[in-house]
CSV table of C-alpha atoms in Angstrom, one decimal:
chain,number,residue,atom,x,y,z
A,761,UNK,CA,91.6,77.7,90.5
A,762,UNK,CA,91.7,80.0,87.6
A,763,UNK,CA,94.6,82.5,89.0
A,764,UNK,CA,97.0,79.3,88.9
A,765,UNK,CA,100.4,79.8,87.3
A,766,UNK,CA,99.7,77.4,84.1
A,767,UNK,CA,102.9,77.0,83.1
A,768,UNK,CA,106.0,75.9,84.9
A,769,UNK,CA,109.2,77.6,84.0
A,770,UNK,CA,111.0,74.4,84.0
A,771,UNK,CA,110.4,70.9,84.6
A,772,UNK,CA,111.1,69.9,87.6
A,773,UNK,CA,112.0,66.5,88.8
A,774,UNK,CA,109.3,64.2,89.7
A,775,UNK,CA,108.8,64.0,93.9
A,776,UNK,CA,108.1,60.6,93.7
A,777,UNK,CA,109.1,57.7,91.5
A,778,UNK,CA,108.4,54.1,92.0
A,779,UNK,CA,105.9,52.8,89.6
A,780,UNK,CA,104.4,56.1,89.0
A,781,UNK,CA,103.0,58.3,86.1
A,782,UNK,CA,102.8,62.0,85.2
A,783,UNK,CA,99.2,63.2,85.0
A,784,UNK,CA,97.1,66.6,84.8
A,785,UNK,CA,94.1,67.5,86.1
A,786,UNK,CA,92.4,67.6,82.7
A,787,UNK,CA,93.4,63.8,82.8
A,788,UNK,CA,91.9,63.4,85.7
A,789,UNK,CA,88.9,65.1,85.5
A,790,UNK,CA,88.0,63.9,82.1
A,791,UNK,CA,89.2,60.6,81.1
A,792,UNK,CA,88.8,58.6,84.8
A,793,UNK,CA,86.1,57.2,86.0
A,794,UNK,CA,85.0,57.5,89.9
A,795,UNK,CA,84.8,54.1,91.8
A,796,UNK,CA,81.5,54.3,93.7
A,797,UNK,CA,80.1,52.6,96.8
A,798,UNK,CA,78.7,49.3,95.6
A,799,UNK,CA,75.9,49.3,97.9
A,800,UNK,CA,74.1,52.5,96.9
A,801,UNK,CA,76.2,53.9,93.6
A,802,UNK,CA,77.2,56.9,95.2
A,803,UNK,CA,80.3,58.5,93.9
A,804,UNK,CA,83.4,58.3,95.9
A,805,UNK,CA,85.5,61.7,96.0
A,806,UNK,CA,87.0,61.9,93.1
A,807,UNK,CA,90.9,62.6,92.9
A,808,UNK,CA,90.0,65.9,90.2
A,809,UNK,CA,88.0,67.1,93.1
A,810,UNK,CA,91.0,66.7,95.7
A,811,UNK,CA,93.0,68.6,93.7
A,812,UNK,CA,90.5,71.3,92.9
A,813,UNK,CA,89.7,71.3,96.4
A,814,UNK,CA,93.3,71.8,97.6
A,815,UNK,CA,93.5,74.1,94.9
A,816,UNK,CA,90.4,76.4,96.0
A,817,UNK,CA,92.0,76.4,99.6
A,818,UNK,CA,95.5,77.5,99.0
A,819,UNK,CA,94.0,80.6,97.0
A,820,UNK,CA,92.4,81.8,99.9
A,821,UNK,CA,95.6,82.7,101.3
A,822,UNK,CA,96.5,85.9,100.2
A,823,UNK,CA,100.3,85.2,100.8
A,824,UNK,CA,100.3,82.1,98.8
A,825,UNK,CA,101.2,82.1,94.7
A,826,UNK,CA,100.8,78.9,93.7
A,827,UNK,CA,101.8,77.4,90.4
A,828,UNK,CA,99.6,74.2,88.9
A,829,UNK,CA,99.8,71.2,90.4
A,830,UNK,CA,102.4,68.4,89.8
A,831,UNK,CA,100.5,64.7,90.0
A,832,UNK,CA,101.2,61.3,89.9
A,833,UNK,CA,99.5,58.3,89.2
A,834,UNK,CA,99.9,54.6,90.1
A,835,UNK,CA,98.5,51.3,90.2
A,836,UNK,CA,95.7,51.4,87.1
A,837,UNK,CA,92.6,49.7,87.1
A,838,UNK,CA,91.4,49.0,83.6
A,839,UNK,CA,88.2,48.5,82.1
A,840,UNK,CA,85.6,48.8,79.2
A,841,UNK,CA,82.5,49.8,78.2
A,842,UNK,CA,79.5,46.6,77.7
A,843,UNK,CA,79.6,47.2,73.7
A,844,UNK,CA,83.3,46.1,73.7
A,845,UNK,CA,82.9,43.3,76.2
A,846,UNK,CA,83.7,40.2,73.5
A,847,UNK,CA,86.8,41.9,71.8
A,848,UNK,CA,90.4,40.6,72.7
A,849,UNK,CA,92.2,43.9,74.5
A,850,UNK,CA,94.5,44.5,71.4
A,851,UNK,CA,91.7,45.4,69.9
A,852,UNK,CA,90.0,48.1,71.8
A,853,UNK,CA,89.6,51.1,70.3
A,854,UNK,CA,90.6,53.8,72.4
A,855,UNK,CA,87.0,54.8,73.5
A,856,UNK,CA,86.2,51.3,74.6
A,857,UNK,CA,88.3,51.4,77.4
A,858,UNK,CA,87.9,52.9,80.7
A,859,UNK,CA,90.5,53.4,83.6
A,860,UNK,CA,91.3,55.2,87.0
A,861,UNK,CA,94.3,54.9,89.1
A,862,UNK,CA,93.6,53.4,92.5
A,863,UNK,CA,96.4,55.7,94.1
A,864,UNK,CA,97.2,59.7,93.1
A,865,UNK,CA,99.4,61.6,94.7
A,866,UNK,CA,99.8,65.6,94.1
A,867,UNK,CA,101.7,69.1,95.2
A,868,UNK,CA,101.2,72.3,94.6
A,869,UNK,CA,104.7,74.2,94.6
A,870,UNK,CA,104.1,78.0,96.4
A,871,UNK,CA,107.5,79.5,94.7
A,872,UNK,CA,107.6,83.0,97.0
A,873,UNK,CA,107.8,81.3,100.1
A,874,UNK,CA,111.3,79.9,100.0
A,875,UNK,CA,114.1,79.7,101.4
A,876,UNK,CA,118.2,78.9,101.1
A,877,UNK,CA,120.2,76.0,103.0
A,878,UNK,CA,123.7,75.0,102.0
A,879,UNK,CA,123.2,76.8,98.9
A,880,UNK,CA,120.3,75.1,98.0
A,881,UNK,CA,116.9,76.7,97.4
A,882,UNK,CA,113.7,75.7,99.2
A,883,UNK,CA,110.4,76.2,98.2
A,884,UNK,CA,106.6,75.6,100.4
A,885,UNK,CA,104.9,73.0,99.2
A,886,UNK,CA,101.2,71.4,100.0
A,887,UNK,CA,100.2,68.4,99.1
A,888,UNK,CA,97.8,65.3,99.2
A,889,UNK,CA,97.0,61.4,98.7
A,890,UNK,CA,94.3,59.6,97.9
A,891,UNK,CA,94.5,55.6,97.6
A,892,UNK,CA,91.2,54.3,97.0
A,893,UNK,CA,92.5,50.9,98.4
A,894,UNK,CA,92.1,52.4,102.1
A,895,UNK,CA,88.5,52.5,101.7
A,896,UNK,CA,85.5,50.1,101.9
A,897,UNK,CA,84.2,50.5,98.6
A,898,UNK,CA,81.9,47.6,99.6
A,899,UNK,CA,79.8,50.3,102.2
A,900,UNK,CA,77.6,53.2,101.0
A,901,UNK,CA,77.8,57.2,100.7
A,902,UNK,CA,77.7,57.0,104.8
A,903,UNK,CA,80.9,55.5,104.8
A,904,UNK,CA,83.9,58.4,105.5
A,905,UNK,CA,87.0,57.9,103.0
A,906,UNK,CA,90.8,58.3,103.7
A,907,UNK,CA,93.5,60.7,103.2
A,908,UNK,CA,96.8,61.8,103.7
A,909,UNK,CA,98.0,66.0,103.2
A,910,UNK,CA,100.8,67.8,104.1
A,911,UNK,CA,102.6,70.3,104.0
A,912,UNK,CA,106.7,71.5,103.8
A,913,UNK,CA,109.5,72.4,101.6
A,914,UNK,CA,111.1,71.0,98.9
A,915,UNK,CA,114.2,71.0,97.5
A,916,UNK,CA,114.4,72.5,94.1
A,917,UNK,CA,118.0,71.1,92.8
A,918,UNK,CA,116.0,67.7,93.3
A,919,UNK,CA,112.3,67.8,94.3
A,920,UNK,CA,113.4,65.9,97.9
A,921,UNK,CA,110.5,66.6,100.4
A,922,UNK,CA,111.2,68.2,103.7
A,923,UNK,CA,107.6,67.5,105.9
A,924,UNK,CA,107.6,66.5,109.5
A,925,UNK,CA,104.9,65.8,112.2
A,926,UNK,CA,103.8,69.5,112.1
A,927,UNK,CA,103.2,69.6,108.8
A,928,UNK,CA,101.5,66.0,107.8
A,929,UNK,CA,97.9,64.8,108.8
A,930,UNK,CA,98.7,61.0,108.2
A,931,UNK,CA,95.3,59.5,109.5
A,932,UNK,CA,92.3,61.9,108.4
A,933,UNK,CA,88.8,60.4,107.3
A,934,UNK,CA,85.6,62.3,105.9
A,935,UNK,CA,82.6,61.7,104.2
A,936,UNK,CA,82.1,65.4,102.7
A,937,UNK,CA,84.1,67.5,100.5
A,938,UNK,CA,83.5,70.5,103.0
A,939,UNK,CA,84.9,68.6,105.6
A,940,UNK,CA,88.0,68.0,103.6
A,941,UNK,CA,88.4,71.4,102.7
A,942,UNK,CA,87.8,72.5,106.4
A,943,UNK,CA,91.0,70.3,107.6
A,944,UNK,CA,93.4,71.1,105.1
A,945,UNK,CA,93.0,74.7,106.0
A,946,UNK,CA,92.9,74.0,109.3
A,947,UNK,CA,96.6,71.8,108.8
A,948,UNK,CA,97.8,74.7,106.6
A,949,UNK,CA,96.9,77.3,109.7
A,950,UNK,CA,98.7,75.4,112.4
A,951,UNK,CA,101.5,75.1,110.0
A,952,UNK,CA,104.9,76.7,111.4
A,953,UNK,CA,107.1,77.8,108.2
A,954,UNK,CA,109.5,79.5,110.3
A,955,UNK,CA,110.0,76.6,112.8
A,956,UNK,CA,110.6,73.9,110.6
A,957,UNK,CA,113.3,76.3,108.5
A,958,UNK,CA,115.0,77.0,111.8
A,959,UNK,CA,115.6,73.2,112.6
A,960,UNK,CA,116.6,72.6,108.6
A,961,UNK,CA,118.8,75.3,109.1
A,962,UNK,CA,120.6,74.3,112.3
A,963,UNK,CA,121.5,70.7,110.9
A,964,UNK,CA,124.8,71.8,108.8
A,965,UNK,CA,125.9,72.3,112.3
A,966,UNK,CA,125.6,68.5,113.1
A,967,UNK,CA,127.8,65.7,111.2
A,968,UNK,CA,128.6,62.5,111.0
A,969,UNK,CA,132.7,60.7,110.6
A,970,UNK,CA,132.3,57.7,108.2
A,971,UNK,CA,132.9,55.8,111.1
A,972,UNK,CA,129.7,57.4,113.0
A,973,UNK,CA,128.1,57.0,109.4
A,974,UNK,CA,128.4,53.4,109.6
A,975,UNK,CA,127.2,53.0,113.0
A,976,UNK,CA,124.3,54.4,111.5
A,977,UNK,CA,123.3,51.9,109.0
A,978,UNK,CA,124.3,49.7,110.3
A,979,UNK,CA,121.6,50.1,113.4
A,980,UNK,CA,119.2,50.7,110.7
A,981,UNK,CA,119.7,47.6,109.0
A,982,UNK,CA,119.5,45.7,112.2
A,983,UNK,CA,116.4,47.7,113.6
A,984,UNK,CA,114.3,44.5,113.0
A,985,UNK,CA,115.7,42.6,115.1
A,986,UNK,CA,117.0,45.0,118.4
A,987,UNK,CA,116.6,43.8,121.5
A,988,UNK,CA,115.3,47.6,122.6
A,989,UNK,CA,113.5,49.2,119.4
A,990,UNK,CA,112.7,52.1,121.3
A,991,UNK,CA,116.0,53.0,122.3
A,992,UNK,CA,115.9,55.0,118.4
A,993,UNK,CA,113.0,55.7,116.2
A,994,UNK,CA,111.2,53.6,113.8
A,995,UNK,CA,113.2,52.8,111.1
A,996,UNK,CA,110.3,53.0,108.3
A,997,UNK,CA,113.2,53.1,105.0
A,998,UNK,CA,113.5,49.8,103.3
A,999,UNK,CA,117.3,48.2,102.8
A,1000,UNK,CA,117.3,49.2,99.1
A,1001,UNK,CA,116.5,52.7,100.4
A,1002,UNK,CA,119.4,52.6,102.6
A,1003,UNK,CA,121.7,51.3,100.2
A,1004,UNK,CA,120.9,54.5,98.1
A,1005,UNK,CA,121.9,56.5,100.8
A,1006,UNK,CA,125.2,54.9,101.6
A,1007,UNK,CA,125.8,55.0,97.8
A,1008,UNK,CA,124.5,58.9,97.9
A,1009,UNK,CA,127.0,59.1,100.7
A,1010,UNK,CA,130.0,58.5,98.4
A,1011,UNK,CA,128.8,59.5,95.2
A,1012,UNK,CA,126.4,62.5,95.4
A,1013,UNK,CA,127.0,65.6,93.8
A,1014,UNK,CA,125.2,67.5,95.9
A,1015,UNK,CA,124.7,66.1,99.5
A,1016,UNK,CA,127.6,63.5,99.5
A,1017,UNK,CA,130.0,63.4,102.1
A,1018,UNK,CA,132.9,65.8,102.4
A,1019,UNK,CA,136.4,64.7,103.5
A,1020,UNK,CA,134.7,61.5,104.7
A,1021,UNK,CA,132.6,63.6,107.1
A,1022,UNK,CA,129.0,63.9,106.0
A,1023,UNK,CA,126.4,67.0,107.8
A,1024,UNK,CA,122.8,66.2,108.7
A,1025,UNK,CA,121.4,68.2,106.0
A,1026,UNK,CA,123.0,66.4,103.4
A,1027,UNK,CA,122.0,63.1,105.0
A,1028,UNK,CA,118.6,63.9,105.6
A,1029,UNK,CA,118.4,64.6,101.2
A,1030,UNK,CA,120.0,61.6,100.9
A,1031,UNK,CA,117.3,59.5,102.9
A,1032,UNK,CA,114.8,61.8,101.4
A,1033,UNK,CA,115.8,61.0,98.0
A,1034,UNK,CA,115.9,57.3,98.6
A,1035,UNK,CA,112.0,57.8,99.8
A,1036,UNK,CA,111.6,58.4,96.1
A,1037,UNK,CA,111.4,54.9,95.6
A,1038,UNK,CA,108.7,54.9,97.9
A,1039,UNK,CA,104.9,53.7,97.2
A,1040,UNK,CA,102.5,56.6,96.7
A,1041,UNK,CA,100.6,55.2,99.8
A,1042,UNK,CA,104.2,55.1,102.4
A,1043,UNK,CA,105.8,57.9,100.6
A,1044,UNK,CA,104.6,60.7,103.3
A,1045,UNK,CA,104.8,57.9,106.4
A,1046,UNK,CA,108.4,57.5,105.6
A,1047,UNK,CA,109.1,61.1,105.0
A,1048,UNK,CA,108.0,62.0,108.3
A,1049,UNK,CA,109.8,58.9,109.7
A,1050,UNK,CA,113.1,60.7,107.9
A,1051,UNK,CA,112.5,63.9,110.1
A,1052,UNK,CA,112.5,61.9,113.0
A,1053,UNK,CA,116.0,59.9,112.3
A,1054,UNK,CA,117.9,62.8,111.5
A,1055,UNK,CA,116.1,64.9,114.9
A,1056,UNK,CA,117.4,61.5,116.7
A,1057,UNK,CA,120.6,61.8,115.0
A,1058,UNK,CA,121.4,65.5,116.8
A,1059,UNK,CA,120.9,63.7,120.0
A,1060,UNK,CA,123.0,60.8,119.1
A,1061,UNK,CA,123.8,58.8,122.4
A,1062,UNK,CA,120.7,56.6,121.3
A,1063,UNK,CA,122.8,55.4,117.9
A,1064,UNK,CA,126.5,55.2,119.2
A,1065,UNK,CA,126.1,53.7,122.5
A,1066,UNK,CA,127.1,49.5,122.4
């Protein structure tokens, strides 16, 4: 990873907010421990080596300038060393404790492959996750471990991420870093850039009256409890999430709605910003979930039939 751009012309907004925390790689490499498997010892993957990983991957694509990585952190699990097991915790010095974050989530920002939309700029981005809650740490080395990658654009004005199905490998389990490395490329390879822009592209073309709007969520806040759940897709957004959009829909600078009309470009920013809010762990669920409302939203007899 030594040909990475180290530093970022700006700082950008962060892609995800909830309870997280900024961290580096030098954080993570150097000042967290590595849960282990409690039968045998043995070292989980460590969330340095993810990123290295990922890292070590995207430079093998000759196309591909990537800048350093942008990571955050949630959900710490504290600690200390045995010398500093009878002091109160105010009075830990700083090399008595120990931590790691149970859940990290990271992008790398590829700034030449980009593109425009409405104005706004678009740049690739891959990514992964790695919660150490979705694994057994009660097994041994034998056990495989979780994770979560994708890949898609983001939107620079405010770090929103565009994924969809394509693009996201939302089940994946391995108990080697080469196997890792082997399906990231392989999701990177299978990845269709110019597909996914086309479709981004064609939703200004698509919008929605406030009436329409709505419609809208209102059959998302009533998705629990449909007699016929399949007549739309999941509704994976929470009801905080879409009251951020419906306030986004009136009060966004950027993708608000326009003479009471909104397109599907703006509302698919405005539910992708709402996902902001999101755990680390749902962040990528619900983004793909966001693709597949607004696709359902082009065909729209499913939401605006009685």
């Amino acid at each position: 990873m030594e040909t990475l751009v180290k530093n970022l012309l700006e700082e950008a907004p962060p892609f995800i907010i909830a309870n997280t925390v900024s961290s580096t790689l030098d954080e993570l490499r150097n000042e967290h421990i590595i849960p282990v498997f409690a039968k045998d010892n043995h070292p989980l993957v460590a969330q340095s080596q993810l990123v290295e990983l990922m890292g070590d991957v995207l430079e093998g694509f000759n196309d591909f300038k990537i800048e350093a990585p942008q990571i955050r952190v949630s959900h710490p699990i504290m600690g200390r060393i045995p010398d500093a097991r009878f002091k109160k915790a105010v009075d830990l010095l700083q090399h008595e404790k120990t931590i790691y974050f149970e859940r990290m989530m990271f992008l790398f920002r590829i700034p030449n492959i980009r593109s425009t939309i409405e104005g706004q700029e678009l740049s690739l981005v891959v990514g992964g996750i790695k919660s150490y809650a979705w694994d057994n740490l009660g097994k041994d080395q034998r056990t495989s471990q979780s994770f979560k990658f994708f890949i898609g654009f983001q939107v620079k004005v405010c770090s929103n991420l565009c994924v969809w199905s394509d693009g996201v490998v939302l089940q994946f389990k391995a108990s080697s870093i080469s196997q890792i490395g082997l399906e990231i490329r392989s999701m990177i390879e299978r990845y269709n850039a110019d597909k996914q822009l086309e479709w981004m592209g064609s939703l200004p073309n698509y919008s929605l009256t406030e009436s329409q709007f709505a419609h809208f969520i209102g059959k998302c806040r009533m998705y629990s409890h449909l007699p016929n759940k399949k007549a739309i897709p999941e509704i994976l957004i929470t009801d905080s999430q879409i009251n951020s959009v419906v306030k986004g829909y009136y009060t966004d600078p950027n993708f608000g709605k326009i003479d009471y009309e909104i397109n599907l470009w703006n509302l698919y920013n405005l539910i992708t910003e709402s996902n902001k809010s999101s755990y680390i762990d749902q962040i990528i669920d619900r983004s793909n979930n966001s693709n597949q409302i607004i696709k359902a939203l082009v065909e729209r007899e499913p939401w605006f039939t009685s």
